[in-house]
Coordinates of C-alpha atoms in Angstrom, one line a residue:
X1 CA -32.6 10.5 13.8
X2 CA -31.8 12.7 10.9
X3 CA -33.5 15.9 11.7
X4 CA -31.8 19.2 12.1
X5 CA -32.0 21.0 15.4
X6 CA -31.1 24.5 16.2
X7 CA -29.4 25.2 19.6
X8 CA -28.0 28.5 21.0
X9 CA -24.7 29.1 22.7
X10 CA -25.0 30.3 26.2
X11 CA -22.9 33.1 27.9
X12 CA -20.3 30.5 29.0
X13 CA -19.9 29.0 25.4
X14 CA -22.0 25.8 26.1
X15 CA -24.4 24.2 23.7
X16 CA -27.2 22.0 25.2
X17 CA -28.0 18.8 23.4
X18 CA -31.7 18.4 23.2
X19 CA -33.2 15.7 25.4
X20 CA -34.7 13.8 22.4
X21 CA -31.2 13.5 20.9
X22 CA -29.5 12.6 24.3
X23 CA -32.1 9.8 24.7
X24 CA -31.7 8.6 21.2
X25 CA -27.9 8.4 21.4
X26 CA -27.9 7.2 25.1
X27 CA -25.9 10.2 26.2
X28 CA -25.2 10.2 29.9
X29 CA -23.5 12.8 32.1
X30 CA -19.7 12.4 31.9
X31 CA -19.8 11.1 28.3
X32 CA -17.0 12.4 26.1
X33 CA -17.5 14.0 22.7
X34 CA -15.0 14.7 19.8
X35 CA -15.4 18.1 18.2
X36 CA -14.0 18.8 14.8
X37 CA -14.2 22.3 13.2
X38 CA -14.9 22.1 9.5
X39 CA -15.0 25.6 8.0
X40 CA -18.1 27.2 9.5
X41 CA -19.4 23.8 10.6
X42 CA -18.7 21.8 13.8
X43 CA -18.8 18.0 13.6
X44 CA -19.7 16.5 16.9
X45 CA -19.4 12.7 17.6
X46 CA -19.7 10.6 20.7
X47 CA -16.1 9.5 21.7
X48 CA -15.6 5.9 22.8
X49 CA -13.0 5.1 25.5
X50 CA -10.7 2.5 23.9
X51 CA -10.2 0.8 27.3
X52 CA -13.9 0.4 27.8
X53 CA -14.2 -1.1 24.4
X54 CA -11.3 -3.5 25.0
X55 CA -12.9 -4.5 28.4
X56 CA -16.3 -5.2 26.6
X57 CA -14.5 -7.3 24.0
X58 CA -12.5 -9.2 26.6
X59 CA -15.7 -10.0 28.6
X60 CA -17.5 -11.2 25.5
X61 CA -14.6 -13.4 24.5
X62 CA -14.6 -14.9 28.1
X63 CA -18.3 -15.5 28.1
X64 CA -18.0 -17.3 24.7
X65 CA -15.2 -19.6 26.1
X66 CA -12.6 -18.1 23.8
X67 CA -10.0 -17.3 26.5
X68 CA -7.3 -19.4 28.1
X69 CA -5.6 -19.2 31.6
X70 CA -2.3 -17.3 32.0
X71 CA -0.7 -20.7 32.8
X72 CA -2.0 -22.2 29.5
X73 CA -0.8 -19.2 27.6
X74 CA 2.7 -19.3 29.2
X75 CA 3.0 -23.0 28.4
X76 CA 2.0 -22.5 24.8
X77 CA 4.4 -19.6 24.4
X78 CA 7.3 -21.1 26.2
X79 CA 7.3 -18.4 28.9
X80 CA 8.2 -19.2 32.5
X81 CA 6.0 -17.7 35.2
X82 CA 8.6 -18.5 37.9
X83 CA 10.5 -15.7 39.5
X84 CA 14.2 -15.6 38.7

């Protein structure tokens, strides 16, 4: 989607993202956005929660069988899991 859209700032300083853009970008209530002023322009990009990205990556690795148990890791690294 590369079209330019005009929006108006309301009395509380809010901009409304048009529905077509929200749908195209899968914007949902509660999503975070990063705003960067650039002179007279405002760059707006959807922010990704790094913990969500990490969880997605971990689940993908697990589904693909690329993970090991804590016990296997401890044995490989020479770490004791026993309480001292």
